[in-house]
């Protein structure tokens, strides 16, 4: 697998998130990095996403959403036809390691992309309440790959 993405792939994913996907655009998801077998997505801190803790910490579902989306999008370039194929989550496992109180960044790497199933490993980083940037969640996702 080369690390080269088809021309315009990043712009297409950005268009999908910002213009076509109401939930992901509402969360403010952005593409930070995209290669043939990995992607990094981010969500900026927003009070509307927090639990009522002191200090406020981001609801775990937000990190799970970002991890799920990153794990799935990381697999898209592995499809025989990345434009017309599709990806759907079969199973997602998330371990929350620390509380998150800042921007979230999820980095997903393809572990294996087969013909009909792919697996991605995902790490989510954020600022923690003590002011350090650390890994706040680690996940693994299995995805159904639709080749056309
Ligand atoms: C498909 C499978 C995972 C496995 O079953 P198998 O027996 O191996 O599959 P089979 O070959 O029989 O396929 C037939 C079924 O597959 C459906 N389909 C076809 N093409 C597509 C397509 N392109 N995308 C989606 N589905 C497609 C088709 O309508 C048909 O359904 P039907 O039979 O008519 O109702 C099944 O258990 C399932 O659909 N689970 C729910 C999965 C789910 O909802 N996950 C959460 C949402 S993902 C998310 O949010 C994360 C994310 C977001 C954004 C970006 C990245 C990540």
PDB file of C-alpha atoms and ligand atoms in Angstrom:
ATOM      1  CA  UNK A   1       0.000   0.000   0.000  1.00  0.00           C
ATOM      2  CA  UNK A   2       1.535   3.364  -1.013  1.00  0.00           C
ATOM      3  CA  UNK A   3       0.933   6.405   1.134  1.00  0.00           C
ATOM      4  CA  UNK A   4      -0.289   8.445  -1.837  1.00  0.00           C
ATOM      5  CA  UNK A   5      -3.897   9.639  -1.805  1.00  0.00           C
ATOM      6  CA  UNK A   6      -5.851  10.223  -5.025  1.00  0.00           C
ATOM      7  CA  UNK A   7      -5.833  13.920  -5.998  1.00  0.00           C
ATOM      8  CA  UNK A   8      -8.662  15.828  -4.338  1.00  0.00           C
ATOM      9  CA  UNK A   9      -9.420  13.104  -1.764  1.00  0.00           C
ATOM     10  CA  UNK A  10      -8.896  15.400   1.208  1.00  0.00           C
ATOM     11  CA  UNK A  11     -11.045  18.146  -0.332  1.00  0.00           C
ATOM     12  CA  UNK A  12     -13.809  15.599  -1.009  1.00  0.00           C
ATOM     13  CA  UNK A  13     -13.822  14.431   2.610  1.00  0.00           C
ATOM     14  CA  UNK A  14     -13.877  18.059   3.783  1.00  0.00           C
ATOM     15  CA  UNK A  15     -16.823  18.787   1.480  1.00  0.00           C
ATOM     16  CA  UNK A  16     -18.646  15.689   2.768  1.00  0.00           C
ATOM     17  CA  UNK A  17     -18.162  16.770   6.393  1.00  0.00           C
ATOM     18  CA  UNK A  18     -18.834  20.482   5.998  1.00  0.00           C
ATOM     19  CA  UNK A  19     -21.522  20.558   3.315  1.00  0.00           C
ATOM     20  CA  UNK A  20     -23.274  17.185   3.346  1.00  0.00           C
ATOM     21  CA  UNK A  21     -23.166  15.880   6.920  1.00  0.00           C
ATOM     22  CA  UNK A  22     -25.314  17.834   9.391  1.00  0.00           C
ATOM     23  CA  UNK A  23     -24.050  16.122  12.568  1.00  0.00           C
ATOM     24  CA  UNK A  24     -20.328  16.233  11.747  1.00  0.00           C
ATOM     25  CA  UNK A  25     -20.506  19.850  10.554  1.00  0.00           C
ATOM     26  CA  UNK A  26     -22.487  20.828  13.691  1.00  0.00           C
ATOM     27  CA  UNK A  27     -19.683  19.325  15.810  1.00  0.00           C
ATOM     28  CA  UNK A  28     -17.130  21.357  13.824  1.00  0.00           C
ATOM     29  CA  UNK A  29     -15.159  18.318  12.621  1.00  0.00           C
ATOM     30  CA  UNK A  30     -12.066  19.217  10.597  1.00  0.00           C
ATOM     31  CA  UNK A  31      -9.514  17.131   8.662  1.00  0.00           C
ATOM     32  CA  UNK A  32      -6.013  17.669  10.065  1.00  0.00           C
ATOM     33  CA  UNK A  33      -4.159  14.999   8.069  1.00  0.00           C
ATOM     34  CA  UNK A  34      -5.090  12.311   5.532  1.00  0.00           C
ATOM     35  CA  UNK A  35      -2.912   9.583   3.995  1.00  0.00           C
ATOM     36  CA  UNK A  36      -3.687   6.355   2.104  1.00  0.00           C
ATOM     37  CA  UNK A  37      -4.047   4.440   5.377  1.00  0.00           C
ATOM     38  CA  UNK A  38      -4.582   7.005   8.132  1.00  0.00           C
ATOM     39  CA  UNK A  39      -6.541  10.125   8.987  1.00  0.00           C
ATOM     40  CA  UNK A  40      -6.533  12.682  11.782  1.00  0.00           C
ATOM     41  CA  UNK A  41      -9.782  14.521  12.548  1.00  0.00           C
ATOM     42  CA  UNK A  42     -10.414  17.214  15.164  1.00  0.00           C
ATOM     43  CA  UNK A  43     -13.353  18.752  17.052  1.00  0.00           C
ATOM     44  CA  UNK A  44     -12.865  22.131  18.759  1.00  0.00           C
ATOM     45  CA  UNK A  45     -13.798  22.432  22.438  1.00  0.00           C
ATOM     46  CA  UNK A  46     -17.302  23.786  22.931  1.00  0.00           C
ATOM     47  CA  UNK A  47     -19.249  24.163  26.162  1.00  0.00           C
ATOM     48  CA  UNK A  48     -22.335  22.635  24.494  1.00  0.00           C
ATOM     49  CA  UNK A  49     -20.417  19.322  24.278  1.00  0.00           C
ATOM     50  CA  UNK A  50     -19.509  19.101  27.981  1.00  0.00           C
ATOM     51  CA  UNK A  51     -20.741  17.299  31.052  1.00  0.00           C
ATOM     52  CA  UNK A  52     -21.726  19.334  34.123  1.00  0.00           C
ATOM     53  CA  UNK A  53     -18.424  18.702  35.910  1.00  0.00           C
ATOM     54  CA  UNK A  54     -16.046  21.277  37.355  1.00  0.00           C
ATOM     55  CA  UNK A  55     -14.057  21.888  35.226  1.00  0.00           C
ATOM     56  CA  UNK A  56     -16.393  20.948  32.347  1.00  0.00           C
ATOM     57  CA  UNK A  57     -15.231  17.814  30.501  1.00  0.00           C
ATOM     58  CA  UNK A  58     -16.263  16.610  27.051  1.00  0.00           C
ATOM     59  CA  UNK A  59     -19.004  13.990  26.866  1.00  0.00           C
ATOM     60  CA  UNK A  60     -17.510  10.613  25.969  1.00  0.00           C
ATOM     61  CA  UNK A  61     -19.901  10.208  23.069  1.00  0.00           C
ATOM     62  CA  UNK A  62     -18.167  13.052  21.267  1.00  0.00           C
ATOM     63  CA  UNK A  63     -14.808  11.245  21.410  1.00  0.00           C
ATOM     64  CA  UNK A  64     -16.582   8.050  20.302  1.00  0.00           C
ATOM     65  CA  UNK A  65     -18.154   9.869  17.340  1.00  0.00           C
ATOM     66  CA  UNK A  66     -14.794  11.286  16.302  1.00  0.00           C
ATOM     67  CA  UNK A  67     -13.078   7.888  16.706  1.00  0.00           C
ATOM     68  CA  UNK A  68     -15.826   6.098  14.770  1.00  0.00           C
ATOM     69  CA  UNK A  69     -15.724   8.611  11.925  1.00  0.00           C
ATOM     70  CA  UNK A  70     -11.914   8.632  11.729  1.00  0.00           C
ATOM     71  CA  UNK A  71     -11.752   4.828  11.772  1.00  0.00           C
ATOM     72  CA  UNK A  72     -14.243   4.606   8.916  1.00  0.00           C
ATOM     73  CA  UNK A  73     -12.790   7.400   6.772  1.00  0.00           C
ATOM     74  CA  UNK A  74      -9.265   5.981   7.171  1.00  0.00           C
ATOM     75  CA  UNK A  75     -10.494   2.874   5.342  1.00  0.00           C
ATOM     76  CA  UNK A  76     -12.039   4.689   2.366  1.00  0.00           C
ATOM     77  CA  UNK A  77      -8.843   4.988   0.291  1.00  0.00           C
ATOM     78  CA  UNK A  78      -8.449   1.193   0.593  1.00  0.00           C
ATOM     79  CA  UNK A  79     -11.712   0.583  -1.293  1.00  0.00           C
ATOM     80  CA  UNK A  80     -11.425  -0.584  -4.906  1.00  0.00           C
ATOM     81  CA  UNK A  81     -13.497   2.500  -5.810  1.00  0.00           C
ATOM     82  CA  UNK A  82     -13.160   5.043  -2.973  1.00  0.00           C
ATOM     83  CA  UNK A  83     -15.691   7.396  -4.591  1.00  0.00           C
ATOM     84  CA  UNK A  84     -18.562   4.983  -5.123  1.00  0.00           C
ATOM     85  CA  UNK A  85     -17.853   2.439  -2.412  1.00  0.00           C
ATOM     86  CA  UNK A  86     -18.957   2.795   1.212  1.00  0.00           C
ATOM     87  CA  UNK A  87     -18.093   2.029   4.797  1.00  0.00           C
ATOM     88  CA  UNK A  88     -20.395   1.181   7.735  1.00  0.00           C
ATOM     89  CA  UNK A  89     -19.395   0.520  11.333  1.00  0.00           C
ATOM     90  CA  UNK A  90     -19.959  -3.054  12.528  1.00  0.00           C
ATOM     91  CA  UNK A  91     -18.322  -2.790  15.954  1.00  0.00           C
ATOM     92  CA  UNK A  92     -16.642   0.013  17.905  1.00  0.00           C
ATOM     93  CA  UNK A  93     -14.753  -0.378  21.156  1.00  0.00           C
ATOM     94  CA  UNK A  94     -13.610   2.672  23.134  1.00  0.00           C
ATOM     95  CA  UNK A  95     -11.564   2.797  26.321  1.00  0.00           C
ATOM     96  CA  UNK A  96     -11.662   6.182  28.048  1.00  0.00           C
ATOM     97  CA  UNK A  97      -8.262   6.811  29.615  1.00  0.00           C
ATOM     98  CA  UNK A  98      -8.576  10.336  31.008  1.00  0.00           C
ATOM     99  CA  UNK A  99     -11.087  13.188  31.138  1.00  0.00           C
ATOM    100  CA  UNK A 100     -10.965  15.570  28.159  1.00  0.00           C
ATOM    101  CA  UNK A 101     -11.325  19.302  28.643  1.00  0.00           C
ATOM    102  CA  UNK A 102      -9.993  20.766  25.389  1.00  0.00           C
ATOM    103  CA  UNK A 103     -10.055  20.288  21.622  1.00  0.00           C
ATOM    104  CA  UNK A 104     -10.220  16.622  20.567  1.00  0.00           C
ATOM    105  CA  UNK A 105      -8.004  15.044  17.866  1.00  0.00           C
ATOM    106  CA  UNK A 106      -8.529  11.464  16.717  1.00  0.00           C
ATOM    107  CA  UNK A 107      -5.838   9.646  14.735  1.00  0.00           C
ATOM    108  CA  UNK A 108      -6.958   6.454  12.979  1.00  0.00           C
ATOM    109  CA  UNK A 109      -4.664   3.917  11.317  1.00  0.00           C
ATOM    110  CA  UNK A 110      -5.813   1.049   9.123  1.00  0.00           C
ATOM    111  CA  UNK A 111      -4.799  -2.252  10.696  1.00  0.00           C
ATOM    112  CA  UNK A 112      -6.241  -4.377   7.891  1.00  0.00           C
ATOM    113  CA  UNK A 113      -8.446  -3.691   4.899  1.00  0.00           C
ATOM    114  CA  UNK A 114      -9.837  -6.863   3.369  1.00  0.00           C
ATOM    115  CA  UNK A 115     -12.466  -7.288   0.687  1.00  0.00           C
ATOM    116  CA  UNK A 116     -15.550  -6.916   2.881  1.00  0.00           C
ATOM    117  CA  UNK A 117     -14.271  -6.005   6.361  1.00  0.00           C
ATOM    118  CA  UNK A 118     -11.686  -3.491   7.571  1.00  0.00           C
ATOM    119  CA  UNK A 119     -10.245  -2.781  11.003  1.00  0.00           C
ATOM    120  CA  UNK A 120      -8.873   0.548  12.265  1.00  0.00           C
ATOM    121  CA  UNK A 121      -7.097   1.498  15.468  1.00  0.00           C
ATOM    122  CA  UNK A 122      -7.872   4.971  16.836  1.00  0.00           C
ATOM    123  CA  UNK A 123      -6.240   7.210  19.434  1.00  0.00           C
ATOM    124  CA  UNK A 124      -7.921  10.380  20.737  1.00  0.00           C
ATOM    125  CA  UNK A 125      -5.897  13.213  22.298  1.00  0.00           C
ATOM    126  CA  UNK A 126      -7.064  16.254  24.239  1.00  0.00           C
ATOM    127  CA  UNK A 127      -6.064  18.647  26.957  1.00  0.00           C
ATOM    128  CA  UNK A 128      -6.871  17.126  30.350  1.00  0.00           C
ATOM    129  CA  UNK A 129      -8.081  19.126  33.380  1.00  0.00           C
ATOM    130  CA  UNK A 130      -4.460  19.416  34.636  1.00  0.00           C
ATOM    131  CA  UNK A 131      -3.535  21.297  31.429  1.00  0.00           C
ATOM    132  CA  UNK A 132      -1.500  18.518  29.774  1.00  0.00           C
ATOM    133  CA  UNK A 133      -2.218  17.229  26.241  1.00  0.00           C
ATOM    134  CA  UNK A 134      -2.573  13.479  26.582  1.00  0.00           C
ATOM    135  CA  UNK A 135      -4.264  10.444  25.086  1.00  0.00           C
ATOM    136  CA  UNK A 136      -7.819  10.479  26.465  1.00  0.00           C
ATOM    137  CA  UNK A 137      -9.279   7.493  24.624  1.00  0.00           C
ATOM    138  CA  UNK A 138      -8.148   4.505  22.592  1.00  0.00           C
ATOM    139  CA  UNK A 139     -10.411   2.509  20.308  1.00  0.00           C
ATOM    140  CA  UNK A 140     -10.678  -0.188  17.712  1.00  0.00           C
ATOM    141  CA  UNK A 141     -13.345  -0.314  15.024  1.00  0.00           C
ATOM    142  CA  UNK A 142     -14.486  -2.973  12.573  1.00  0.00           C
ATOM    143  CA  UNK A 143     -16.192  -1.740   9.410  1.00  0.00           C
ATOM    144  CA  UNK A 144     -18.119  -3.357   6.568  1.00  0.00           C
ATOM    145  CA  UNK A 145     -16.496  -2.344   3.285  1.00  0.00           C
ATOM    146  CA  UNK A 146     -18.835  -1.917   0.322  1.00  0.00           C
ATOM    147  CA  UNK A 147     -16.636  -2.129  -2.759  1.00  0.00           C
ATOM    148  CA  UNK A 148     -19.187  -0.491  -5.096  1.00  0.00           C
TER     149      UNK A 148
HETATM  150  C1  LIG B   1     -23.924  -4.191   6.575  1.00  0.00           C
HETATM  151  C2  LIG B   1     -23.768  -4.860   7.920  1.00  0.00           C
HETATM  152  C3  LIG B   1     -22.658  -4.133   8.707  1.00  0.00           C
HETATM  153  C4  LIG B   1     -23.331  -6.274   7.736  1.00  0.00           C
HETATM  154  O1  LIG B   1     -24.295  -7.045   7.065  1.00  0.00           O
HETATM  155  P1  LIG B   1     -23.974  -7.917   5.768  1.00  0.00           P
HETATM  156  O2  LIG B   1     -24.946  -8.996   5.777  1.00  0.00           O
HETATM  157  O3  LIG B   1     -22.524  -8.224   5.643  1.00  0.00           O
HETATM  158  O4  LIG B   1     -24.231  -6.828   4.658  1.00  0.00           O
HETATM  159  P2  LIG B   1     -24.846  -7.021   3.263  1.00  0.00           P
HETATM  160  O5  LIG B   1     -23.802  -7.210   2.222  1.00  0.00           O
HETATM  161  O6  LIG B   1     -25.994  -7.938   3.271  1.00  0.00           O
HETATM  162  O7  LIG B   1     -25.329  -5.509   3.121  1.00  0.00           O
HETATM  163  C5  LIG B   1     -26.647  -5.169   3.096  1.00  0.00           C
HETATM  164  C6  LIG B   1     -26.943  -3.976   3.948  1.00  0.00           C
HETATM  165  O8  LIG B   1     -25.918  -2.975   3.940  1.00  0.00           O
HETATM  166  C7  LIG B   1     -26.514  -1.709   3.576  1.00  0.00           C
HETATM  167  N1  LIG B   1     -25.582  -0.916   2.827  1.00  0.00           N
HETATM  168  C8  LIG B   1     -25.232  -1.081   1.547  1.00  0.00           C
HETATM  169  N2  LIG B   1     -24.334  -0.122   1.179  1.00  0.00           N
HETATM  170  C9  LIG B   1     -24.136   0.647   2.265  1.00  0.00           C
HETATM  171  C10 LIG B   1     -23.317   1.783   2.529  1.00  0.00           C
HETATM  172  N3  LIG B   1     -22.527   2.330   1.560  1.00  0.00           N
HETATM  173  N4  LIG B   1     -23.319   2.323   3.761  1.00  0.00           N
HETATM  174  C11 LIG B   1     -24.129   1.808   4.703  1.00  0.00           C
HETATM  175  N5  LIG B   1     -24.915   0.727   4.536  1.00  0.00           N
HETATM  176  C12 LIG B   1     -24.926   0.149   3.316  1.00  0.00           C
HETATM  177  C13 LIG B   1     -27.682  -2.057   2.690  1.00  0.00           C
HETATM  178  O9  LIG B   1     -28.655  -1.015   2.765  1.00  0.00           O
HETATM  179  C14 LIG B   1     -28.168  -3.350   3.282  1.00  0.00           C
HETATM  180  O10 LIG B   1     -29.132  -3.101   4.305  1.00  0.00           O
HETATM  181  P3  LIG B   1     -30.520  -3.888   4.232  1.00  0.00           P
HETATM  182  O11 LIG B   1     -30.183  -5.337   4.286  1.00  0.00           O
HETATM  183  O12 LIG B   1     -31.135  -3.488   2.911  1.00  0.00           O
HETATM  184  O13 LIG B   1     -31.273  -3.372   5.436  1.00  0.00           O
HETATM  185  C15 LIG B   1     -25.108  -4.789   8.672  1.00  0.00           C
HETATM  186  O14 LIG B   1     -24.982  -5.452   9.894  1.00  0.00           O
HETATM  187  C16 LIG B   1     -25.525  -3.358   8.899  1.00  0.00           C
HETATM  188  O15 LIG B   1     -25.985  -2.694   7.980  1.00  0.00           O
HETATM  189  N6  LIG B   1     -25.343  -2.831  10.163  1.00  0.00           N
HETATM  190  C17 LIG B   1     -25.601  -1.453  10.458  1.00  0.00           C
HETATM  191  C18 LIG B   1     -24.345  -0.612  10.205  1.00  0.00           C
HETATM  192  C19 LIG B   1     -24.552   0.801  10.701  1.00  0.00           C
HETATM  193  O16 LIG B   1     -25.623   1.342  10.544  1.00  0.00           O
HETATM  194  N7  LIG B   1     -23.482   1.415  11.303  1.00  0.00           N
HETATM  195  C20 LIG B   1     -23.571   2.742  11.815  1.00  0.00           C
HETATM  196  C21 LIG B   1     -23.521   3.755  10.725  1.00  0.00           C
HETATM  197  S1  LIG B   1     -21.808   4.003  10.165  1.00  0.00           S
HETATM  198  C22 LIG B   1     -21.316   5.464  10.989  1.00  0.00           C
HETATM  199  O17 LIG B   1     -22.141   6.169  11.464  1.00  0.00           O
HETATM  200  C23 LIG B   1     -19.836   5.761  11.100  1.00  0.00           C
HETATM  201  C24 LIG B   1     -19.274   6.558  10.009  1.00  0.00           C
HETATM  202  C25 LIG B   1     -19.921   7.654   9.458  1.00  0.00           C
HETATM  203  C26 LIG B   1     -19.336   8.394   8.438  1.00  0.00           C
HETATM  204  C27 LIG B   1     -18.109   8.032   7.944  1.00  0.00           C
HETATM  205  C28 LIG B   1     -17.451   6.957   8.473  1.00  0.00           C
HETATM  206  C29 LIG B   1     -18.017   6.233   9.526  1.00  0.00           C
END
